[in-house]
Coordinates of N, CA and C in Angstrom, one line a residue:
M1024 N 79.4 82.7 116.3 CA 78.2 81.9 116.2 C 78.6 80.4 116.4
H1025 N 77.9 79.7 117.2 CA 78.2 78.3 117.4 C 77.3 77.4 116.5
H1026 N 77.9 76.4 115.9 CA 77.2 75.5 115.0 C 76.9 74.2 115.7
S1027 N 75.8 73.7 115.4 CA 75.4 72.4 116.0 C 76.3 71.3 115.3
T1028 N 76.3 70.2 115.9 CA 77.0 69.0 115.4 C 76.4 68.6 114.1
A1029 N 75.1 68.7 114.0 CA 74.4 68.3 112.7 C 74.8 69.3 111.6
A1030 N 74.9 70.6 111.9 CA 75.2 71.5 110.9 C 76.7 71.3 110.4
L1031 N 77.6 71.0 111.3 CA 78.9 70.7 110.9 C 79.0 69.4 110.1
D1032 N 78.2 68.4 110.5 CA 78.2 67.1 109.8 C 77.7 67.4 108.3
H1033 N 76.7 68.2 108.2 CA 76.2 68.5 106.9 C 77.2 69.2 106.0
M1034 N 78.0 70.1 106.6 CA 79.1 70.8 105.9 C 80.2 69.9 105.5
L1035 N 80.4 68.9 106.3 CA 81.5 67.9 106.0 C 81.1 66.9 105.0
A1036 N 79.9 66.4 105.1 CA 79.4 65.3 104.3 C 79.4 65.6 102.8
N1037 N 79.8 64.7 102.0 CA 79.7 64.8 100.5 C 78.8 63.7 100.1
S1038 N 77.6 64.0 99.8 CA 76.5 63.0 99.5 C 76.8 62.3 98.2
T1039 N 77.7 62.8 97.4 CA 78.0 62.1 96.1 C 79.0 61.0 96.2
V1040 N 79.7 60.9 97.4 CA 80.7 59.9 97.6 C 80.3 59.1 98.9
G1041 N 80.2 57.8 98.8 CA 79.8 57.0 99.9 C 80.5 55.7 99.9
P1042 N 80.1 54.8 100.8 CA 80.7 53.5 100.9 C 80.8 52.7 99.5
A1043 N 79.8 52.8 98.7 CA 79.7 52.1 97.5 C 81.0 52.4 96.6
Q1044 N 81.4 53.7 96.6 CA 82.6 54.0 95.8 C 83.9 53.4 96.4
Y1045 N 83.8 52.9 97.6 CA 85.0 52.3 98.2 C 85.0 50.8 98.3
A1046 N 84.1 50.2 97.5 CA 84.0 48.7 97.5 C 85.2 48.2 96.7
D1047 N 85.3 46.9 96.7 CA 86.4 46.3 96.0 C 86.3 46.5 94.5
G1048 N 87.4 46.5 93.8 CA 87.4 46.7 92.3 C 88.2 47.9 91.9
P1049 N 88.1 48.2 90.6 CA 88.8 49.4 90.1 C 88.5 50.7 90.8
S1050 N 87.3 50.9 91.2 CA 86.9 52.1 91.9 C 87.7 52.3 93.2
R1051 N 87.9 51.2 93.9 CA 88.6 51.2 95.2 C 90.1 51.7 94.9
L1052 N 90.7 51.2 93.9 CA 92.1 51.6 93.5 C 92.1 53.1 93.1
H1053 N 91.1 53.5 92.4 CA 91.0 54.9 92.0 C 90.9 55.8 93.2
R1054 N 90.0 55.4 94.1 CA 89.8 56.2 95.3 C 91.1 56.2 96.2
A1055 N 91.8 55.1 96.3 CA 93.1 55.1 97.0 C 94.1 56.0 96.4
A1056 N 94.2 56.0 95.1 CA 95.1 56.9 94.4 C 94.7 58.4 94.6
L1057 N 93.4 58.6 94.5 CA 92.9 60.0 94.7 C 93.3 60.5 96.1
L1058 N 93.1 59.6 97.1 CA 93.4 60.0 98.5 C 94.9 60.3 98.7
E1059 N 95.7 59.5 98.0 CA 97.2 59.8 98.1 C 97.5 61.1 97.4
Q1060 N 96.9 61.3 96.3 CA 97.2 62.6 95.6 C 96.7 63.8 96.4
Y1061 N 95.6 63.6 97.1 CA 95.0 64.7 97.9 C 96.0 65.0 99.1
K1062 N 96.4 63.9 99.7 CA 97.4 64.1 100.9 C 98.6 64.8 100.4
L1063 N 99.2 64.4 99.3 CA 100.4 65.0 98.7 C 100.1 66.5 98.4
Y1064 N 99.0 66.8 97.8 CA 98.7 68.1 97.4 C 98.5 69.0 98.6
V1065 N 97.8 68.5 99.6 CA 97.6 69.3 100.9 C 99.0 69.6 101.5
E1066 N 99.9 68.6 101.5 CA 101.2 68.8 102.0 C 102.0 69.9 101.2
M1067 N 101.8 69.9 99.9 CA 102.5 70.9 99.0 C 101.9 72.3 99.3
A1068 N 100.6 72.4 99.5 CA 100.0 73.6 99.8 C 100.5 74.2 101.1
D1069 N 100.6 73.3 102.1 CA 101.1 73.6 103.4 C 102.6 74.1 103.3
R1070 N 103.3 73.5 102.5 CA 104.7 73.9 102.3 C 104.8 75.3 101.8
V1071 N 103.9 75.7 100.9 CA 103.9 77.1 100.3 C 103.7 78.0 101.5
S1072 N 102.7 77.7 102.4 CA 102.5 78.5 103.6 C 103.7 78.6 104.4
A1073 N 104.4 77.5 104.6 CA 105.7 77.6 105.4 C 106.7 78.5 104.8
R1074 N 106.9 78.3 103.5 CA 107.9 79.2 102.7 C 107.5 80.7 102.9
R1075 N 106.2 80.9 102.8 CA 105.7 82.3 103.0 C 106.0 82.8 104.4
G1076 N 105.9 82.0 105.4 CA 106.3 82.4 106.7 C 107.8 82.7 106.8
V1077 N 108.6 81.9 106.2 CA 110.1 82.2 106.2 C 110.4 83.5 105.5
A1078 N 109.7 83.7 104.3 CA 109.9 85.0 103.6 C 109.5 86.2 104.5
N1079 N 108.4 86.1 105.2 CA 107.9 87.2 106.0 C 108.9 87.4 107.2
A1080 N 109.4 86.3 107.7 CA 110.4 86.4 108.8 C 111.6 87.2 108.4
F1081 N 112.1 86.9 107.1 CA 113.2 87.5 106.6 C 113.0 89.0 106.5
F1082 N 111.8 89.4 105.8 CA 111.5 90.8 105.7 C 111.3 91.5 107.0
L1083 N 110.7 90.8 107.9 CA 110.4 91.4 109.3 C 111.7 91.7 110.0
T1084 N 112.7 90.8 109.8 CA 114.0 90.9 110.5 C 114.7 92.2 109.9
I1085 N 114.7 92.3 108.6 CA 115.3 93.5 107.9 C 114.7 94.7 108.4
N1086 N 113.3 94.8 108.5 CA 112.7 96.0 108.9 C 112.8 96.3 110.4
T1087 N 112.8 95.3 111.2 CA 113.0 95.5 112.6 C 114.5 96.0 112.9
G1088 N 115.4 95.4 112.2 CA 116.8 95.9 112.3 C 117.0 97.3 111.8
A1089 N 116.3 97.6 110.6 CA 116.4 99.0 110.1 C 115.8 100.0 111.0
T1090 N 114.6 99.7 111.6 CA 114.0 100.6 112.5 C 114.8 100.8 113.8
A1091 N 115.4 99.7 114.3 CA 116.3 99.9 115.4 C 117.5 100.7 115.1
A1092 N 118.1 100.5 113.9 CA 119.3 101.3 113.5 C 119.0 102.7 113.4
V1093 N 117.8 103.1 112.8 CA 117.4 104.5 112.6 C 117.3 105.1 114.0
N1094 N 116.6 104.4 114.9 CA 116.4 104.9 116.3 C 117.7 105.1 117.0
V1095 N 118.6 104.2 116.8 CA 119.9 104.4 117.5 C 120.7 105.6 116.9
A1096 N 120.6 105.7 115.5 CA 121.3 106.8 114.9 C 120.7 108.1 115.3
V1097 N 119.4 108.2 115.4 CA 118.8 109.5 115.9 C 119.2 109.7 117.3
G1098 N 119.2 108.7 118.1 CA 119.6 108.8 119.5 C 121.1 109.3 119.7
L1099 N 121.9 108.9 118.8 CA 123.3 109.3 118.8 C 123.6 110.7 118.2
G1100 N 122.5 111.3 117.7 CA 122.6 112.6 117.1 C 122.9 112.6 115.6
A1101 N 122.7 111.5 115.0 CA 123.0 111.4 113.5 C 121.8 111.9 112.7
H1102 N 120.8 112.5 113.4 CA 119.6 112.9 112.6 C 119.9 114.2 111.8
H1103 N 121.1 114.7 111.9 CA 121.5 115.8 111.0 C 122.2 115.3 109.8
A1104 N 122.0 114.0 109.4 CA 122.6 113.5 108.2 C 122.1 114.2 107.0
S1105 N 122.8 114.1 105.9 CA 122.4 114.8 104.7 C 121.1 114.4 104.2
A1106 N 120.4 115.2 103.5 CA 119.1 114.9 102.9 C 119.3 113.8 101.9
W1107 N 120.4 113.7 101.2 CA 120.7 112.7 100.3 C 120.8 111.3 101.0
A1108 N 121.5 111.3 102.1 CA 121.7 110.0 102.8 C 120.3 109.5 103.4
I1109 N 119.5 110.5 103.9 CA 118.2 110.1 104.5 C 117.3 109.6 103.3
G1110 N 117.3 110.4 102.2 CA 116.5 110.0 101.1 C 116.9 108.7 100.5
S1111 N 118.2 108.4 100.4 CA 118.6 107.1 99.8 C 118.2 106.0 100.7
L1112 N 118.4 106.1 102.0 CA 118.1 105.1 102.9 C 116.6 104.8 102.9
T1113 N 115.8 105.9 102.9 CA 114.3 105.8 102.9 C 113.9 105.1 101.6
C1114 N 114.5 105.5 100.4 CA 114.1 104.9 99.2 C 114.4 103.4 99.2
A1115 N 115.6 103.0 99.7 CA 115.9 101.6 99.7 C 114.9 100.8 100.6
L1116 N 114.6 101.4 101.7 CA 113.6 100.7 102.6 C 112.2 100.7 102.0
L1117 N 111.8 101.7 101.3 CA 110.5 101.7 100.7 C 110.5 100.7 99.6
I1118 N 111.5 100.6 98.8 CA 111.6 99.6 97.7 C 111.5 98.2 98.3
Q1119 N 112.2 98.0 99.4 CA 112.2 96.7 100.1 C 110.8 96.4 100.6
C1120 N 110.1 97.4 101.1 CA 108.7 97.2 101.6 C 107.8 96.8 100.4
F1121 N 108.0 97.5 99.2 CA 107.3 97.1 98.0 C 107.5 95.7 97.6
L1122 N 108.8 95.3 97.7 CA 109.1 93.9 97.3 C 108.5 92.9 98.3
W1123 N 108.4 93.3 99.6 CA 107.8 92.4 100.6 C 106.3 92.3 100.3
A1124 N 105.7 93.4 100.0 CA 104.2 93.4 99.7 C 104.0 92.6 98.4
A1125 N 104.8 92.7 97.4 CA 104.7 91.9 96.2 C 104.9 90.4 96.5
T1126 N 105.8 90.1 97.4 CA 106.0 88.7 97.7 C 104.8 88.1 98.4
I1127 N 104.2 88.9 99.3 CA 103.0 88.4 100.0 C 101.9 88.2 99.0
H1128 N 101.8 89.1 98.1 CA 100.7 89.0 97.1 C 100.9 87.8 96.2
A1129 N 102.2 87.5 95.8 CA 102.5 86.3 95.0 C 102.1 85.1 95.7
Y1130 N 102.6 85.0 97.0 CA 102.3 83.8 97.8 C 100.8 83.7 98.0
R1131 N 100.0 84.8 98.2 CA 98.6 84.7 98.4 C 97.9 84.1 97.1
R1132 N 98.4 84.5 96.0 CA 97.8 84.0 94.7 C 98.1 82.5 94.6
L1133 N 99.3 82.1 94.8 CA 99.7 80.7 94.7 C 99.0 79.9 95.7
S1134 N 98.8 80.4 97.0 CA 98.1 79.6 98.0 C 96.6 79.5 97.6
D1135 N 96.1 80.6 97.1 CA 94.7 80.6 96.7 C 94.4 79.5 95.7
V1136 N 95.3 79.4 94.7 CA 95.1 78.4 93.6 C 95.3 77.0 94.2
K1137 N 96.3 76.8 95.0 CA 96.5 75.5 95.6 C 95.3 75.0 96.5
W1138 N 94.8 75.9 97.3 CA 93.7 75.6 98.1 C 92.4 75.4 97.3
R1139 N 92.3 76.0 96.2 CA 91.1 75.8 95.3 C 91.2 74.4 94.8
V1140 N 92.4 73.9 94.4 CA 92.6 72.6 93.9 C 92.3 71.6 95.0
V1141 N 92.7 71.9 96.2 CA 92.4 71.0 97.4 C 90.8 70.9 97.5
G1142 N 90.1 72.0 97.4 CA 88.7 72.0 97.4 C 88.1 71.1 96.3
A1143 N 88.6 71.2 95.1 CA 88.1 70.4 94.0 C 88.4 68.9 94.3
L1144 N 89.5 68.6 94.9 CA 89.8 67.2 95.2 C 88.9 66.7 96.3
E1145 N 88.5 67.6 97.3 CA 87.6 67.2 98.3 C 86.2 66.9 97.8
R1146 N 85.8 67.5 96.7 CA 84.5 67.1 96.1 C 84.5 65.7 95.7
L1147 N 85.7 65.0 95.5 CA 85.7 63.7 95.1 C 85.9 62.7 96.3
L1148 N 86.0 63.3 97.5 CA 86.2 62.5 98.7 C 85.0 62.5 99.6
P1149 N 84.9 61.6 100.6 CA 83.7 61.5 101.4 C 83.5 62.7 102.3
V1150 N 84.5 63.4 102.7 CA 84.3 64.7 103.5 C 85.0 65.8 102.8
R1151 N 84.4 67.0 103.1 CA 85.0 68.2 102.6 C 85.4 69.1 103.8
A1152 N 86.4 68.7 104.5 CA 86.9 69.3 105.7 C 87.3 70.7 105.5
W1153 N 88.1 71.0 104.5 CA 88.6 72.3 104.3 C 87.6 73.2 103.5
S1154 N 87.3 72.7 102.3 CA 86.5 73.5 101.4 C 85.2 73.9 101.8
D1155 N 84.4 73.1 102.5 CA 83.1 73.5 102.9 C 83.0 73.7 104.4
A1156 N 83.5 72.7 105.2 CA 83.3 72.8 106.7 C 84.1 74.0 107.3
E1157 N 85.4 74.0 107.1 CA 86.3 75.0 107.7 C 85.9 76.4 107.1
R1158 N 85.8 76.5 105.9 CA 85.5 77.8 105.3 C 84.1 78.2 105.6
G1159 N 83.1 77.3 105.7 CA 81.8 77.6 106.1 C 81.7 78.1 107.5
L1160 N 82.4 77.4 108.4 CA 82.4 77.9 109.8 C 83.0 79.2 110.0
L1161 N 84.1 79.5 109.3 CA 84.8 80.8 109.3 C 83.8 81.9 108.8
S1162 N 83.2 81.7 107.7 CA 82.4 82.7 107.1 C 81.1 82.9 107.9
S1163 N 80.5 81.9 108.4 CA 79.3 82.1 109.2 C 79.6 82.6 110.6
S1164 N 80.7 82.3 111.1 CA 81.1 82.8 112.5 C 81.5 84.3 112.4
W1165 N 82.2 84.7 111.4 CA 82.7 86.0 111.3 C 82.0 86.9 110.3
G1166 N 81.4 86.2 109.3 CA 80.7 87.0 108.2 C 81.6 87.9 107.5
S1167 N 81.2 89.1 107.2 CA 82.0 90.1 106.5 C 83.1 90.7 107.4
R1168 N 83.0 90.4 108.7 CA 84.0 91.0 109.6 C 85.3 90.1 109.6
Y1169 N 85.3 88.9 109.0 CA 86.4 88.1 108.9 C 87.5 88.7 108.1
L1170 N 88.6 89.0 108.7 CA 89.8 89.5 108.0 C 90.8 88.4 108.0
T1171 N 91.1 88.0 106.8 CA 92.0 86.8 106.6 C 93.4 87.2 107.1
L1172 N 94.2 86.2 107.4 CA 95.5 86.4 107.9 C 96.4 87.1 106.8
T1173 N 96.1 86.8 105.5 CA 96.8 87.4 104.4 C 96.5 88.9 104.4
R1174 N 95.3 89.3 104.6 CA 95.0 90.7 104.6 C 95.7 91.4 105.7
L1175 N 95.8 90.8 106.9 CA 96.6 91.4 108.0 C 98.0 91.4 107.6
E1176 N 98.5 90.3 107.1 CA 99.9 90.2 106.6 C 100.3 91.3 105.7
E1177 N 99.4 91.7 104.8 CA 99.6 92.7 103.8 C 99.8 94.1 104.4
L1178 N 99.2 94.3 105.6 CA 99.3 95.6 106.3 C 100.7 95.8 106.8
V1179 N 101.4 94.8 107.2 CA 102.7 95.0 107.8 C 103.7 95.8 107.0
P1180 N 104.0 95.4 105.7 CA 104.9 96.2 105.0 C 104.4 97.7 104.7
V1181 N 103.1 97.8 104.7 CA 102.5 99.1 104.5 C 102.8 100.0 105.7
C1182 N 102.6 99.4 106.9 CA 102.9 100.1 108.2 C 104.4 100.5 108.2
F1183 N 105.3 99.6 107.9 CA 106.7 99.9 107.9 C 107.0 101.0 106.9
A1184 N 106.4 101.0 105.7 CA 106.6 102.0 104.7 C 106.1 103.4 105.2
L1185 N 105.0 103.4 105.9 CA 104.5 104.6 106.5 C 105.5 105.2 107.5
L1186 N 105.9 104.2 108.3 CA 106.9 104.6 109.4 C 108.2 105.2 108.8
Y1187 N 108.7 104.6 107.7 CA 109.9 105.1 107.0 C 109.6 106.5 106.4
G1188 N 108.4 106.6 105.8 CA 108.1 107.9 105.2 C 108.0 109.0 106.3
L1189 N 107.4 108.7 107.4 CA 107.2 109.7 108.5 C 108.6 110.0 109.1
T1190 N 109.4 109.0 109.3 CA 110.8 109.2 109.8 C 111.6 110.1 108.9
C1191 N 111.5 109.9 107.6 CA 112.2 110.7 106.6 C 111.7 112.1 106.7
I1192 N 110.4 112.3 106.7 CA 109.9 113.7 106.8 C 110.4 114.4 108.1
A1193 N 110.3 113.6 109.2 CA 110.7 114.2 110.5 C 112.2 114.5 110.5
A1194 N 113.0 113.7 109.9 CA 114.4 113.9 109.9 C 114.8 115.1 109.0
L1195 N 114.0 115.3 108.0 CA 114.3 116.4 107.1 C 113.8 117.7 107.7
I1196 N 112.7 117.7 108.4 CA 112.2 118.9 109.0 C 113.0 119.3 110.3
L1197 N 113.3 118.3 111.1 CA 114.0 118.6 112.3 C 115.5 118.8 112.1

């Protein structure tokens, strides 16, 4: 759905904060300090997202390597390994998938709190770019069909866990 410029302006505007709040005097200093805190907090929230990306890259590397190693081992005829070896490897990989999912969940909760604080700070600023405008555009454009990146991100360790479970079953049956 395409929004008009007027609709976007309405989502951005904060009618409770205007030029009068930025006039000379103590209020101006307060607003300057608020803006600096806002910028710092947005940067901190963005850093959490960056750390989350690094953690996901780490787990994805482990899982990609494990998947490749299992495929190479099966290709070399090692699929007749003992049930204990297959079970142990699968358990280790499943535990690692659980830890990955837990890490994603922890980062999601931390990010959610940080971005809620950003939204609260935006209510004190002239525009609400993230809290109302961006979120409003996403929800009105996608509605209930909008699947957040975090929700997609949470599916990755589940897919690897399913792959490991199926590989274990196939290895034990064949």
